[in-house]
Each structure stands twice: as structure tokens, then as C-alpha cells.
mmCIF file with all atom_site columns, C-alpha atoms in Angstrom:
data_model
loop_
_atom_site.group_PDB
_atom_site.id
_atom_site.type_symbol
_atom_site.label_atom_id
_atom_site.label_alt_id
_atom_site.label_comp_id
_atom_site.label_asym_id
_atom_site.label_entity_id
_atom_site.label_seq_id
_atom_site.pdbx_PDB_ins_code
_atom_site.Cartn_x
_atom_site.Cartn_y
_atom_site.Cartn_z
_atom_site.occupancy
_atom_site.B_iso_or_equiv
_atom_site.pdbx_formal_charge
_atom_site.auth_seq_id
_atom_site.auth_comp_id
_atom_site.auth_asym_id
_atom_site.auth_atom_id
_atom_site.pdbx_PDB_model_num
ATOM 1   C CA . SER A 1 1   ? 166.581 -38.530 241.433 1.00 0.00 ? 1   SER A CA 1
ATOM 2   C CA . GLN A 1 2   ? 169.227 -38.227 244.090 1.00 0.00 ? 2   GLN A CA 1
ATOM 3   C CA . THR A 1 3   ? 168.449 -36.542 247.377 1.00 0.00 ? 3   THR A CA 1
ATOM 4   C CA . ILE A 1 4   ? 170.628 -35.545 250.294 1.00 0.00 ? 4   ILE A CA 1
ATOM 5   C CA . HIS A 1 5   ? 169.719 -35.649 253.945 1.00 0.00 ? 5   HIS A CA 1
ATOM 6   C CA . GLN A 1 6   ? 171.839 -33.487 256.178 1.00 0.00 ? 6   GLN A CA 1
ATOM 7   C CA . TRP A 1 7   ? 171.419 -32.966 259.898 1.00 0.00 ? 7   TRP A CA 1
ATOM 8   C CA . PRO A 1 8   ? 171.121 -31.239 262.219 1.00 0.00 ? 8   PRO A CA 1
ATOM 9   C CA . ALA A 1 9   ? 169.862 -27.986 260.697 1.00 0.00 ? 9   ALA A CA 1
ATOM 10  C CA . THR A 1 10  ? 171.290 -25.874 263.502 1.00 0.00 ? 10  THR A CA 1
ATOM 11  C CA . LEU A 1 11  ? 173.829 -26.596 266.195 1.00 0.00 ? 11  LEU A CA 1
ATOM 12  C CA . VAL A 1 12  ? 175.299 -24.578 269.039 1.00 0.00 ? 12  VAL A CA 1
ATOM 13  C CA . GLN A 1 13  ? 178.398 -26.074 270.565 1.00 0.00 ? 13  GLN A CA 1
ATOM 14  C CA . PRO A 1 14  ? 180.903 -24.809 273.159 1.00 0.00 ? 14  PRO A CA 1
ATOM 15  C CA . VAL A 1 15  ? 184.533 -24.280 272.267 1.00 0.00 ? 15  VAL A CA 1
ATOM 16  C CA . GLY A 1 16  ? 186.524 -27.447 272.765 1.00 0.00 ? 16  GLY A CA 1
ATOM 17  C CA . SER A 1 17  ? 183.581 -29.792 272.285 1.00 0.00 ? 17  SER A CA 1
ATOM 18  C CA . PRO A 1 18  ? 183.509 -32.460 269.553 1.00 0.00 ? 18  PRO A CA 1
ATOM 19  C CA . LEU A 1 19  ? 181.500 -32.225 266.352 1.00 0.00 ? 19  LEU A CA 1
ATOM 20  C CA . SER A 1 20  ? 179.812 -34.739 264.103 1.00 0.00 ? 20  SER A CA 1
ATOM 21  C CA . LEU A 1 21  ? 177.712 -33.712 261.126 1.00 0.00 ? 21  LEU A CA 1
ATOM 22  C CA . GLU A 1 22  ? 176.197 -36.405 258.992 1.00 0.00 ? 22  GLU A CA 1
ATOM 23  C CA . CYS A 1 23  ? 175.088 -36.471 255.403 1.00 0.00 ? 23  CYS A CA 1
ATOM 24  C CA . THR A 1 24  ? 173.414 -39.350 253.593 1.00 0.00 ? 24  THR A CA 1
ATOM 25  C CA . VAL A 1 25  ? 172.474 -39.718 249.957 1.00 0.00 ? 25  VAL A CA 1
ATOM 26  C CA . GLU A 1 26  ? 169.519 -41.550 248.451 1.00 0.00 ? 26  GLU A CA 1
ATOM 27  C CA . GLY A 1 27  ? 168.546 -42.402 244.932 1.00 0.00 ? 27  GLY A CA 1
ATOM 28  C CA . THR A 1 28  ? 171.978 -43.014 243.517 1.00 0.00 ? 28  THR A CA 1
ATOM 29  C CA . SER A 1 29  ? 175.136 -44.989 244.077 1.00 0.00 ? 29  SER A CA 1
ATOM 30  C CA . ASN A 1 30  ? 178.850 -44.281 243.998 1.00 0.00 ? 30  ASN A CA 1
ATOM 31  C CA . PRO A 1 31  ? 178.457 -40.504 244.140 1.00 0.00 ? 31  PRO A CA 1
ATOM 32  C CA . ASN A 1 32  ? 181.235 -38.011 244.646 1.00 0.00 ? 32  ASN A CA 1
ATOM 33  C CA . LEU A 1 33  ? 180.614 -36.358 248.014 1.00 0.00 ? 33  LEU A CA 1
ATOM 34  C CA . TYR A 1 34  ? 181.649 -32.922 249.215 1.00 0.00 ? 34  TYR A CA 1
ATOM 35  C CA . TRP A 1 35  ? 181.665 -30.804 252.355 1.00 0.00 ? 35  TRP A CA 1
ATOM 36  C CA . TYR A 1 36  ? 181.560 -27.031 251.903 1.00 0.00 ? 36  TYR A CA 1
ATOM 37  C CA . ARG A 1 37  ? 181.683 -24.242 254.454 1.00 0.00 ? 37  ARG A CA 1
ATOM 38  C CA . GLN A 1 38  ? 180.253 -20.797 254.066 1.00 0.00 ? 38  GLN A CA 1
ATOM 39  C CA . ALA A 1 39  ? 181.370 -17.981 256.321 1.00 0.00 ? 39  ALA A CA 1
ATOM 40  C CA . ALA A 1 40  ? 178.880 -15.179 256.896 1.00 0.00 ? 40  ALA A CA 1
ATOM 41  C CA . GLY A 1 41  ? 178.240 -13.241 253.680 1.00 0.00 ? 41  GLY A CA 1
ATOM 42  C CA . ARG A 1 42  ? 180.810 -15.200 251.696 1.00 0.00 ? 42  ARG A CA 1
ATOM 43  C CA . GLY A 1 43  ? 180.908 -17.845 248.999 1.00 0.00 ? 43  GLY A CA 1
ATOM 44  C CA . LEU A 1 44  ? 181.344 -21.504 249.747 1.00 0.00 ? 44  LEU A CA 1
ATOM 45  C CA . GLN A 1 45  ? 184.736 -23.035 250.319 1.00 0.00 ? 45  GLN A CA 1
ATOM 46  C CA . LEU A 1 46  ? 185.398 -26.678 249.580 1.00 0.00 ? 46  LEU A CA 1
ATOM 47  C CA . LEU A 1 47  ? 186.651 -28.497 252.681 1.00 0.00 ? 47  LEU A CA 1
ATOM 48  C CA . PHE A 1 48  ? 186.686 -32.179 251.701 1.00 0.00 ? 48  PHE A CA 1
ATOM 49  C CA . TYR A 1 49  ? 185.681 -34.365 248.818 1.00 0.00 ? 49  TYR A CA 1
ATOM 50  C CA . SER A 1 50  ? 185.420 -38.093 248.400 1.00 0.00 ? 50  SER A CA 1
ATOM 51  C CA . VAL A 1 51  ? 185.264 -40.250 245.292 1.00 0.00 ? 51  VAL A CA 1
ATOM 52  C CA . GLY A 1 52  ? 184.673 -43.512 247.155 1.00 0.00 ? 52  GLY A CA 1
ATOM 53  C CA . ILE A 1 53  ? 184.441 -45.317 250.486 1.00 0.00 ? 53  ILE A CA 1
ATOM 54  C CA . GLY A 1 54  ? 187.391 -44.427 252.671 1.00 0.00 ? 54  GLY A CA 1
ATOM 55  C CA . GLN A 1 55  ? 188.787 -41.986 250.112 1.00 0.00 ? 55  GLN A CA 1
ATOM 56  C CA . ILE A 1 56  ? 188.982 -38.458 251.460 1.00 0.00 ? 56  ILE A CA 1
ATOM 57  C CA . SER A 1 57  ? 190.798 -35.458 250.029 1.00 0.00 ? 57  SER A CA 1
ATOM 58  C CA . SER A 1 58  ? 191.292 -32.324 252.079 1.00 0.00 ? 58  SER A CA 1
ATOM 59  C CA . GLU A 1 59  ? 191.312 -28.975 250.366 1.00 0.00 ? 59  GLU A CA 1
ATOM 60  C CA . VAL A 1 60  ? 192.381 -26.706 253.198 1.00 0.00 ? 60  VAL A CA 1
ATOM 61  C CA . PRO A 1 61  ? 194.266 -27.310 256.432 1.00 0.00 ? 61  PRO A CA 1
ATOM 62  C CA . GLN A 1 62  ? 191.915 -26.989 259.332 1.00 0.00 ? 62  GLN A CA 1
ATOM 63  C CA . ASN A 1 63  ? 190.551 -28.300 262.544 1.00 0.00 ? 63  ASN A CA 1
ATOM 64  C CA . LEU A 1 64  ? 188.102 -30.623 260.825 1.00 0.00 ? 64  LEU A CA 1
ATOM 65  C CA . SER A 1 65  ? 188.185 -34.113 259.393 1.00 0.00 ? 65  SER A CA 1
ATOM 66  C CA . ALA A 1 66  ? 185.873 -36.143 257.189 1.00 0.00 ? 66  ALA A CA 1
ATOM 67  C CA . SER A 1 67  ? 185.075 -39.809 256.823 1.00 0.00 ? 67  SER A CA 1
ATOM 68  C CA . ARG A 1 68  ? 183.079 -41.947 254.412 1.00 0.00 ? 68  ARG A CA 1
ATOM 69  C CA . PRO A 1 69  ? 182.276 -45.231 256.130 1.00 0.00 ? 69  PRO A CA 1
ATOM 70  C CA . GLN A 1 70  ? 179.645 -46.213 253.551 1.00 0.00 ? 70  GLN A CA 1
ATOM 71  C CA . ASP A 1 71  ? 179.074 -45.383 249.906 1.00 0.00 ? 71  ASP A CA 1
ATOM 72  C CA . ARG A 1 72  ? 176.286 -42.917 250.633 1.00 0.00 ? 72  ARG A CA 1
ATOM 73  C CA . GLN A 1 73  ? 177.356 -41.575 254.007 1.00 0.00 ? 73  GLN A CA 1
ATOM 74  C CA . PHE A 1 74  ? 179.697 -38.656 254.586 1.00 0.00 ? 74  PHE A CA 1
ATOM 75  C CA . ILE A 1 75  ? 180.612 -37.382 258.043 1.00 0.00 ? 75  ILE A CA 1
ATOM 76  C CA . LEU A 1 76  ? 182.297 -34.151 259.071 1.00 0.00 ? 76  LEU A CA 1
ATOM 77  C CA . SER A 1 77  ? 183.995 -34.222 262.462 1.00 0.00 ? 77  SER A CA 1
ATOM 78  C CA . SER A 1 78  ? 186.117 -32.313 264.874 1.00 0.00 ? 78  SER A CA 1
ATOM 79  C CA . LYS A 1 79  ? 187.685 -33.415 268.142 1.00 0.00 ? 79  LYS A CA 1
ATOM 80  C CA . LYS A 1 80  ? 187.761 -29.902 269.593 1.00 0.00 ? 80  LYS A CA 1
ATOM 81  C CA . LEU A 1 81  ? 185.809 -27.047 268.067 1.00 0.00 ? 81  LEU A CA 1
ATOM 82  C CA . LEU A 1 82  ? 187.261 -23.561 267.710 1.00 0.00 ? 82  LEU A CA 1
ATOM 83  C CA . LEU A 1 83  ? 185.345 -20.306 267.525 1.00 0.00 ? 83  LEU A CA 1
ATOM 84  C CA . SER A 1 84  ? 186.518 -19.966 263.934 1.00 0.00 ? 84  SER A CA 1
ATOM 85  C CA . ASP A 1 85  ? 184.693 -23.191 263.031 1.00 0.00 ? 85  ASP A CA 1
ATOM 86  C CA . SER A 1 86  ? 181.385 -21.344 263.179 1.00 0.00 ? 86  SER A CA 1
ATOM 87  C CA . GLY A 1 87  ? 179.657 -21.165 259.839 1.00 0.00 ? 87  GLY A CA 1
ATOM 88  C CA . PHE A 1 88  ? 177.219 -22.786 257.498 1.00 0.00 ? 88  PHE A CA 1
ATOM 89  C CA . TYR A 1 89  ? 178.167 -26.282 256.343 1.00 0.00 ? 89  TYR A CA 1
ATOM 90  C CA . LEU A 1 90  ? 176.780 -27.833 253.197 1.00 0.00 ? 90  LEU A CA 1
ATOM 91  C CA . CYS A 1 91  ? 177.051 -31.378 252.007 1.00 0.00 ? 91  CYS A CA 1
ATOM 92  C CA . ALA A 1 92  ? 176.834 -32.032 248.286 1.00 0.00 ? 92  ALA A CA 1
ATOM 93  C CA . CYS A 1 93  ? 176.896 -35.017 245.985 1.00 0.00 ? 93  CYS A CA 1
ATOM 94  C CA . ARG A 1 94  ? 177.561 -35.388 242.319 1.00 0.00 ? 94  ARG A CA 1
ATOM 95  C CA . THR A 1 95  ? 176.805 -38.151 239.848 1.00 0.00 ? 95  THR A CA 1
ATOM 96  C CA . PRO A 1 96  ? 177.163 -38.164 236.076 1.00 0.00 ? 96  PRO A CA 1
ATOM 97  C CA . ILE A 1 97  ? 173.421 -38.646 235.668 1.00 0.00 ? 97  ILE A CA 1
ATOM 98  C CA . TYR A 1 98  ? 172.045 -36.077 238.094 1.00 0.00 ? 98  TYR A CA 1
ATOM 99  C CA . GLY A 1 99  ? 174.898 -33.616 238.395 1.00 0.00 ? 99  GLY A CA 1
ATOM 100 C CA . TYR A 1 100 ? 175.176 -31.768 241.694 1.00 0.00 ? 100 TYR A CA 1
ATOM 101 C CA . THR A 1 101 ? 172.710 -31.820 244.558 1.00 0.00 ? 101 THR A CA 1
ATOM 102 C CA . PHE A 1 102 ? 173.160 -29.881 247.777 1.00 0.00 ? 102 PHE A CA 1
ATOM 103 C CA . GLY A 1 103 ? 171.882 -30.609 251.245 1.00 0.00 ? 103 GLY A CA 1
ATOM 104 C CA . SER A 1 104 ? 169.885 -28.084 253.240 1.00 0.00 ? 104 SER A CA 1
ATOM 105 C CA . GLY A 1 105 ? 172.883 -27.173 255.364 1.00 0.00 ? 105 GLY A CA 1
ATOM 106 C CA . THR A 1 106 ? 173.840 -27.010 259.031 1.00 0.00 ? 106 THR A CA 1
ATOM 107 C CA . ARG A 1 107 ? 174.353 -23.713 260.771 1.00 0.00 ? 107 ARG A CA 1
ATOM 108 C CA . LEU A 1 108 ? 177.038 -24.234 263.412 1.00 0.00 ? 108 LEU A CA 1
ATOM 109 C CA . THR A 1 109 ? 177.657 -21.664 266.102 1.00 0.00 ? 109 THR A CA 1
ATOM 110 C CA . VAL A 1 110 ? 180.598 -22.242 268.397 1.00 0.00 ? 110 VAL A CA 1
ATOM 111 C CA . VAL A 1 111 ? 180.295 -20.316 271.642 1.00 0.00 ? 111 VAL A CA 1
ATOM 112 C CA . SER B 2 1   ? 192.797 -19.873 242.010 1.00 0.00 ? 1   SER B CA 1
ATOM 113 C CA . GLN B 2 2   ? 189.523 -20.061 240.184 1.00 0.00 ? 2   GLN B CA 1
ATOM 114 C CA . GLN B 2 3   ? 187.735 -17.732 242.594 1.00 0.00 ? 3   GLN B CA 1
ATOM 115 C CA . GLY B 2 4   ? 184.970 -16.047 240.681 1.00 0.00 ? 4   GLY B CA 1
ATOM 116 C CA . GLU B 2 5   ? 184.453 -12.345 240.746 1.00 0.00 ? 5   GLU B CA 1
ATOM 117 C CA . GLU B 2 6   ? 180.843 -11.356 240.989 1.00 0.00 ? 6   GLU B CA 1
ATOM 118 C CA . ASP B 2 7   ? 179.285 -7.989  240.759 1.00 0.00 ? 7   ASP B CA 1
ATOM 119 C CA . PRO B 2 8   ? 177.480 -6.289  242.137 1.00 0.00 ? 8   PRO B CA 1
ATOM 120 C CA . GLN B 2 9   ? 177.911 -7.573  245.667 1.00 0.00 ? 9   GLN B CA 1
ATOM 121 C CA . ALA B 2 10  ? 174.471 -6.262  246.484 1.00 0.00 ? 10  ALA B CA 1
ATOM 122 C CA . LEU B 2 11  ? 171.583 -5.193  244.295 1.00 0.00 ? 11  LEU B CA 1
ATOM 123 C CA . SER B 2 12  ? 168.312 -3.618  245.383 1.00 0.00 ? 12  SER B CA 1
ATOM 124 C CA . ILE B 2 13  ? 165.500 -3.154  242.881 1.00 0.00 ? 13  ILE B CA 1
ATOM 125 C CA . GLN B 2 14  ? 161.755 -2.699  242.749 1.00 0.00 ? 14  GLN B CA 1
ATOM 126 C CA . GLU B 2 15  ? 159.365 -5.472  241.920 1.00 0.00 ? 15  GLU B CA 1
ATOM 127 C CA . GLY B 2 16  ? 158.847 -5.734  238.177 1.00 0.00 ? 16  GLY B CA 1
ATOM 128 C CA . GLU B 2 17  ? 162.314 -4.475  237.289 1.00 0.00 ? 17  GLU B CA 1
ATOM 129 C CA . ASN B 2 18  ? 165.001 -6.631  235.758 1.00 0.00 ? 18  ASN B CA 1
ATOM 130 C CA . ALA B 2 19  ? 168.034 -7.733  237.765 1.00 0.00 ? 19  ALA B CA 1
ATOM 131 C CA . THR B 2 20  ? 171.402 -8.394  236.155 1.00 0.00 ? 20  THR B CA 1
ATOM 132 C CA . MET B 2 21  ? 174.291 -10.074 237.936 1.00 0.00 ? 21  MET B CA 1
ATOM 133 C CA . ASN B 2 22  ? 177.727 -10.623 236.455 1.00 0.00 ? 22  ASN B CA 1
ATOM 134 C CA . CYS B 2 23  ? 180.472 -13.124 237.046 1.00 0.00 ? 23  CYS B CA 1
ATOM 135 C CA . SER B 2 24  ? 184.018 -13.415 235.755 1.00 0.00 ? 24  SER B CA 1
ATOM 136 C CA . TYR B 2 25  ? 186.571 -16.170 235.993 1.00 0.00 ? 25  TYR B CA 1
ATOM 137 C CA . LYS B 2 26  ? 190.217 -16.707 235.266 1.00 0.00 ? 26  LYS B CA 1
ATOM 138 C CA . THR B 2 27  ? 190.874 -20.145 233.804 1.00 0.00 ? 27  THR B CA 1
ATOM 139 C CA . SER B 2 28  ? 189.024 -22.486 231.480 1.00 0.00 ? 28  SER B CA 1
ATOM 140 C CA . ILE B 2 29  ? 185.797 -24.080 232.639 1.00 0.00 ? 29  ILE B CA 1
ATOM 141 C CA . ASN B 2 30  ? 183.678 -27.073 231.688 1.00 0.00 ? 30  ASN B CA 1
ATOM 142 C CA . ASN B 2 31  ? 180.511 -25.257 232.531 1.00 0.00 ? 31  ASN B CA 1
ATOM 143 C CA . LEU B 2 32  ? 179.185 -22.444 234.631 1.00 0.00 ? 32  LEU B CA 1
ATOM 144 C CA . GLN B 2 33  ? 176.231 -22.775 236.966 1.00 0.00 ? 33  GLN B CA 1
ATOM 145 C CA . TRP B 2 34  ? 174.063 -20.297 238.800 1.00 0.00 ? 34  TRP B CA 1
ATOM 146 C CA . TYR B 2 35  ? 172.608 -21.121 242.193 1.00 0.00 ? 35  TYR B CA 1
ATOM 147 C CA . ARG B 2 36  ? 170.267 -19.363 244.535 1.00 0.00 ? 36  ARG B CA 1
ATOM 148 C CA . GLN B 2 37  ? 170.462 -19.396 248.322 1.00 0.00 ? 37  GLN B CA 1
ATOM 149 C CA . ASN B 2 38  ? 167.849 -18.062 250.696 1.00 0.00 ? 38  ASN B CA 1
ATOM 150 C CA . SER B 2 39  ? 169.101 -16.690 254.017 1.00 0.00 ? 39  SER B CA 1
ATOM 151 C CA . GLY B 2 40  ? 171.945 -19.117 254.687 1.00 0.00 ? 40  GLY B CA 1
ATOM 152 C CA . ARG B 2 41  ? 170.041 -22.201 253.630 1.00 0.00 ? 41  ARG B CA 1
ATOM 153 C CA . GLY B 2 42  ? 170.747 -24.860 251.058 1.00 0.00 ? 42  GLY B CA 1
ATOM 154 C CA . LEU B 2 43  ? 171.496 -24.079 247.460 1.00 0.00 ? 43  LEU B CA 1
ATOM 155 C CA . VAL B 2 44  ? 169.010 -24.350 244.645 1.00 0.00 ? 44  VAL B CA 1
ATOM 156 C CA . HIS B 2 45  ? 170.321 -24.991 241.167 1.00 0.00 ? 45  HIS B CA 1
ATOM 157 C CA . LEU B 2 46  ? 168.978 -22.480 238.670 1.00 0.00 ? 46  LEU B CA 1
ATOM 158 C CA . ILE B 2 47  ? 170.680 -23.014 235.357 1.00 0.00 ? 47  ILE B CA 1
ATOM 159 C CA . LEU B 2 48  ? 173.801 -24.535 233.826 1.00 0.00 ? 48  LEU B CA 1
ATOM 160 C CA . ILE B 2 49  ? 175.503 -23.260 230.710 1.00 0.00 ? 49  ILE B CA 1
ATOM 161 C CA . ARG B 2 50  ? 178.209 -25.303 229.022 1.00 0.00 ? 50  ARG B CA 1
ATOM 162 C CA . SER B 2 51  ? 181.415 -23.797 227.751 1.00 0.00 ? 51  SER B CA 1
ATOM 163 C CA . ASN B 2 52  ? 180.284 -24.228 224.136 1.00 0.00 ? 52  ASN B CA 1
ATOM 164 C CA . GLU B 2 53  ? 176.976 -22.453 224.731 1.00 0.00 ? 53  GLU B CA 1
ATOM 165 C CA . ARG B 2 54  ? 176.427 -18.718 224.610 1.00 0.00 ? 54  ARG B CA 1
ATOM 166 C CA . GLU B 2 55  ? 172.952 -18.251 226.010 1.00 0.00 ? 55  GLU B CA 1
ATOM 167 C CA . LYS B 2 56  ? 170.310 -20.234 227.885 1.00 0.00 ? 56  LYS B CA 1
ATOM 168 C CA . HIS B 2 57  ? 166.850 -19.456 229.096 1.00 0.00 ? 57  HIS B CA 1
ATOM 169 C CA . SER B 2 58  ? 164.748 -20.905 231.863 1.00 0.00 ? 58  SER B CA 1
ATOM 170 C CA . GLY B 2 59  ? 161.484 -19.165 232.653 1.00 0.00 ? 59  GLY B CA 1
ATOM 171 C CA . ARG B 2 60  ? 162.339 -15.626 233.734 1.00 0.00 ? 60  ARG B CA 1
ATOM 172 C CA . LEU B 2 61  ? 166.055 -16.423 233.817 1.00 0.00 ? 61  LEU B CA 1
ATOM 173 C CA . ARG B 2 62  ? 168.504 -15.759 231.055 1.00 0.00 ? 62  ARG B CA 1
ATOM 174 C CA . VAL B 2 63  ? 172.172 -16.657 231.301 1.00 0.00 ? 63  VAL B CA 1
ATOM 175 C CA . THR B 2 64  ? 174.884 -15.644 228.878 1.00 0.00 ? 64  THR B CA 1
ATOM 176 C CA . LEU B 2 65  ? 178.442 -16.864 228.643 1.00 0.00 ? 65  LEU B CA 1
ATOM 177 C CA . ASP B 2 66  ? 181.292 -15.112 226.861 1.00 0.00 ? 66  ASP B CA 1
ATOM 178 C CA . THR B 2 67  ? 184.311 -17.396 226.961 1.00 0.00 ? 67  THR B CA 1
ATOM 179 C CA . SER B 2 68  ? 186.510 -14.839 225.198 1.00 0.00 ? 68  SER B CA 1
ATOM 180 C CA . LYS B 2 69  ? 185.916 -12.405 228.059 1.00 0.00 ? 69  LYS B CA 1
ATOM 181 C CA . LYS B 2 70  ? 185.628 -15.174 230.643 1.00 0.00 ? 70  LYS B CA 1
ATOM 182 C CA . SER B 2 71  ? 182.406 -13.743 231.934 1.00 0.00 ? 71  SER B CA 1
ATOM 183 C CA . SER B 2 72  ? 178.789 -14.667 232.454 1.00 0.00 ? 72  SER B CA 1
ATOM 184 C CA . SER B 2 73  ? 175.650 -12.811 233.368 1.00 0.00 ? 73  SER B CA 1
ATOM 185 C CA . LEU B 2 74  ? 172.372 -13.808 234.949 1.00 0.00 ? 74  LEU B CA 1
ATOM 186 C CA . LEU B 2 75  ? 169.305 -11.777 234.075 1.00 0.00 ? 75  LEU B CA 1
ATOM 187 C CA . ILE B 2 76  ? 166.096 -12.124 236.055 1.00 0.00 ? 76  ILE B CA 1
ATOM 188 C CA . THR B 2 77  ? 163.240 -10.434 234.278 1.00 0.00 ? 77  THR B CA 1
ATOM 189 C CA . ALA B 2 78  ? 160.110 -9.023  235.887 1.00 0.00 ? 78  ALA B CA 1
ATOM 190 C CA . SER B 2 79  ? 161.500 -9.601  239.362 1.00 0.00 ? 79  SER B CA 1
ATOM 191 C CA . ARG B 2 80  ? 159.320 -10.522 242.313 1.00 0.00 ? 80  ARG B CA 1
ATOM 192 C CA . ALA B 2 81  ? 159.776 -10.069 246.039 1.00 0.00 ? 81  ALA B CA 1
ATOM 193 C CA . ALA B 2 82  ? 160.213 -13.845 246.265 1.00 0.00 ? 82  ALA B CA 1
ATOM 194 C CA . ASP B 2 83  ? 163.364 -13.533 244.127 1.00 0.00 ? 83  ASP B CA 1
ATOM 195 C CA . THR B 2 84  ? 165.118 -11.934 247.096 1.00 0.00 ? 84  THR B CA 1
ATOM 196 C CA . ALA B 2 85  ? 168.092 -14.192 247.809 1.00 0.00 ? 85  ALA B CA 1
ATOM 197 C CA . SER B 2 86  ? 171.807 -14.584 247.273 1.00 0.00 ? 86  SER B CA 1
ATOM 198 C CA . TYR B 2 87  ? 172.850 -15.701 243.808 1.00 0.00 ? 87  TYR B CA 1
ATOM 199 C CA . PHE B 2 88  ? 176.077 -17.553 243.229 1.00 0.00 ? 88  PHE B CA 1
ATOM 200 C CA . CYS B 2 89  ? 178.047 -18.080 240.076 1.00 0.00 ? 89  CYS B CA 1
ATOM 201 C CA . VAL B 2 90  ? 179.765 -21.463 240.235 1.00 0.00 ? 90  VAL B CA 1
ATOM 202 C CA . LYS B 2 91  ? 182.478 -22.624 237.895 1.00 0.00 ? 91  LYS B CA 1
ATOM 203 C CA . GLU B 2 92  ? 182.983 -26.297 237.187 1.00 0.00 ? 92  GLU B CA 1
ATOM 204 C CA . THR B 2 93  ? 186.498 -27.125 236.071 1.00 0.00 ? 93  THR B CA 1
ATOM 205 C CA . SER B 2 94  ? 188.306 -30.329 235.259 1.00 0.00 ? 94  SER B CA 1
ATOM 206 C CA . GLY B 2 95  ? 187.872 -33.065 237.835 1.00 0.00 ? 95  GLY B CA 1
ATOM 207 C CA . SER B 2 96  ? 184.311 -31.893 238.503 1.00 0.00 ? 96  SER B CA 1
ATOM 208 C CA . ARG B 2 97  ? 185.579 -29.273 240.892 1.00 0.00 ? 97  ARG B CA 1
ATOM 209 C CA . LEU B 2 98  ? 183.237 -26.441 241.789 1.00 0.00 ? 98  LEU B CA 1
ATOM 210 C CA . THR B 2 99  ? 184.421 -22.973 242.699 1.00 0.00 ? 99  THR B CA 1
ATOM 211 C CA . PHE B 2 100 ? 181.949 -20.539 244.182 1.00 0.00 ? 100 PHE B CA 1
ATOM 212 C CA . GLY B 2 101 ? 181.985 -16.794 243.867 1.00 0.00 ? 101 GLY B CA 1
ATOM 213 C CA . GLU B 2 102 ? 181.191 -14.537 246.780 1.00 0.00 ? 102 GLU B CA 1
ATOM 214 C CA . GLY B 2 103 ? 177.643 -14.107 245.566 1.00 0.00 ? 103 GLY B CA 1
ATOM 215 C CA . THR B 2 104 ? 175.304 -11.225 244.861 1.00 0.00 ? 104 THR B CA 1
ATOM 216 C CA . GLN B 2 105 ? 172.672 -10.357 247.435 1.00 0.00 ? 105 GLN B CA 1
ATOM 217 C CA . LEU B 2 106 ? 169.530 -9.396  245.542 1.00 0.00 ? 106 LEU B CA 1
ATOM 218 C CA . THR B 2 107 ? 166.750 -7.564  247.316 1.00 0.00 ? 107 THR B CA 1
ATOM 219 C CA . VAL B 2 108 ? 163.492 -7.059  245.463 1.00 0.00 ? 108 VAL B CA 1
ATOM 220 C CA . ASN B 2 109 ? 161.309 -4.476  247.142 1.00 0.00 ? 109 ASN B CA 1
ATOM 221 C CA . PRO B 2 110 ? 157.542 -4.893  246.827 1.00 0.00 ? 110 PRO B CA 1
#
């Protein structure tokens, strides 16, 4: 079955610093990949999704960007973090065989 | 948008009681999924019900779907303290897009 590795689990970064969160998938190929963000006590909001290498769609305008340099690697980045970027970030993948799988998440606190 | 409406926002019950959470949606769906999340951690898939199904069971979980009312419910029977978590109703629409509700925070008191 497909599994997702997402790291780090927690991150505290100062305002204005860069960000790089990485997500890798095992056990499948050519998955759809997603980055979600969850604000405290809220549902998840889709930030980016990708249907293939180099193909990124953005759902909401924001201070973040995403890249997919390899089939099973999805990276969430920012050049300069804002306080409002704090939240819980989840990577997810989807394949026709296994459906959706979510990573364990990264809790980002911007100070 | 396809933002789901979930109620209640918070539910507190005693161990052994049943917990019922409801979810509504606005446009057509391919399927509806329920997930569980413990204290801001990753999501655990509980059950998926397709748009042509009306009821599904999995252990102590029972999910119903009423497409005419555009609503679903999740019933957890004989709740346990370990069931304490946030439960999310997630709609899958065309293009494999997922839309999450705000979630219901369930607290099961021992």
C-alpha cells in the first residue's frame, strides 16, 4: 500500500525566514499529490495539488509555493514566512487503487 | 463552494453512549468520507460511502447518506475514551477534489 513520509513534525521559524517542507510517497507511482493547511480548530484547506512532475495548481493566493521535482516528491516552500503562515500542514496523495492517504503533518509556528 | 456544514461543532458524552455527528453539503458528490484526527495530527480514514449507497457499517461505526437531503451522519456506538478526537466529513467531487468540513470535536468522558 502507499505510504507518505512528511517531515519535520514540528517547526518553529522566525518571521521572514524561508520554509521548506518535504513529502515523499512510497508504494505507488504517478500519484496525485496535495498540500493542505489547517488553521487552529478549523477544517483543512487545499493549498496546492499536482497531477504530475512539474505540474502544480494553486488553490488560494498566498505566500507559499509548491514544487514536484520527482514523481513521488512534493515540496512546500516560502521565501519569507509571515505570522499568518502558522498552522498545521498535511501532505496527501491519491491513486485510483489506494484512494487517499495523508501524511502525519507538520505543525509550523511562525514567531 | 462545497464547504461542508457539520454539526455539532463539539460533542461531549460519557463512555458507553452513542455519538452522532452530521454533515451537509451543497452540490453533487462522488462520495463522502469520514476521517478522524487526534490533536492536530494526521488524518485517519474511517469510512467511505459512495453516492449510490445509503448506509455502511464498519465495526462500531455506521454512516448514512441521504442524497435527497444532501446530508450524512456518522454514528459511533458504545463510545470509548479513546474515541476522543476531531471527526471530519469530507466530500469528494469531480476531479477527485476533497472538501473538508470544519469538523466535530468529540470528547468521550471515562
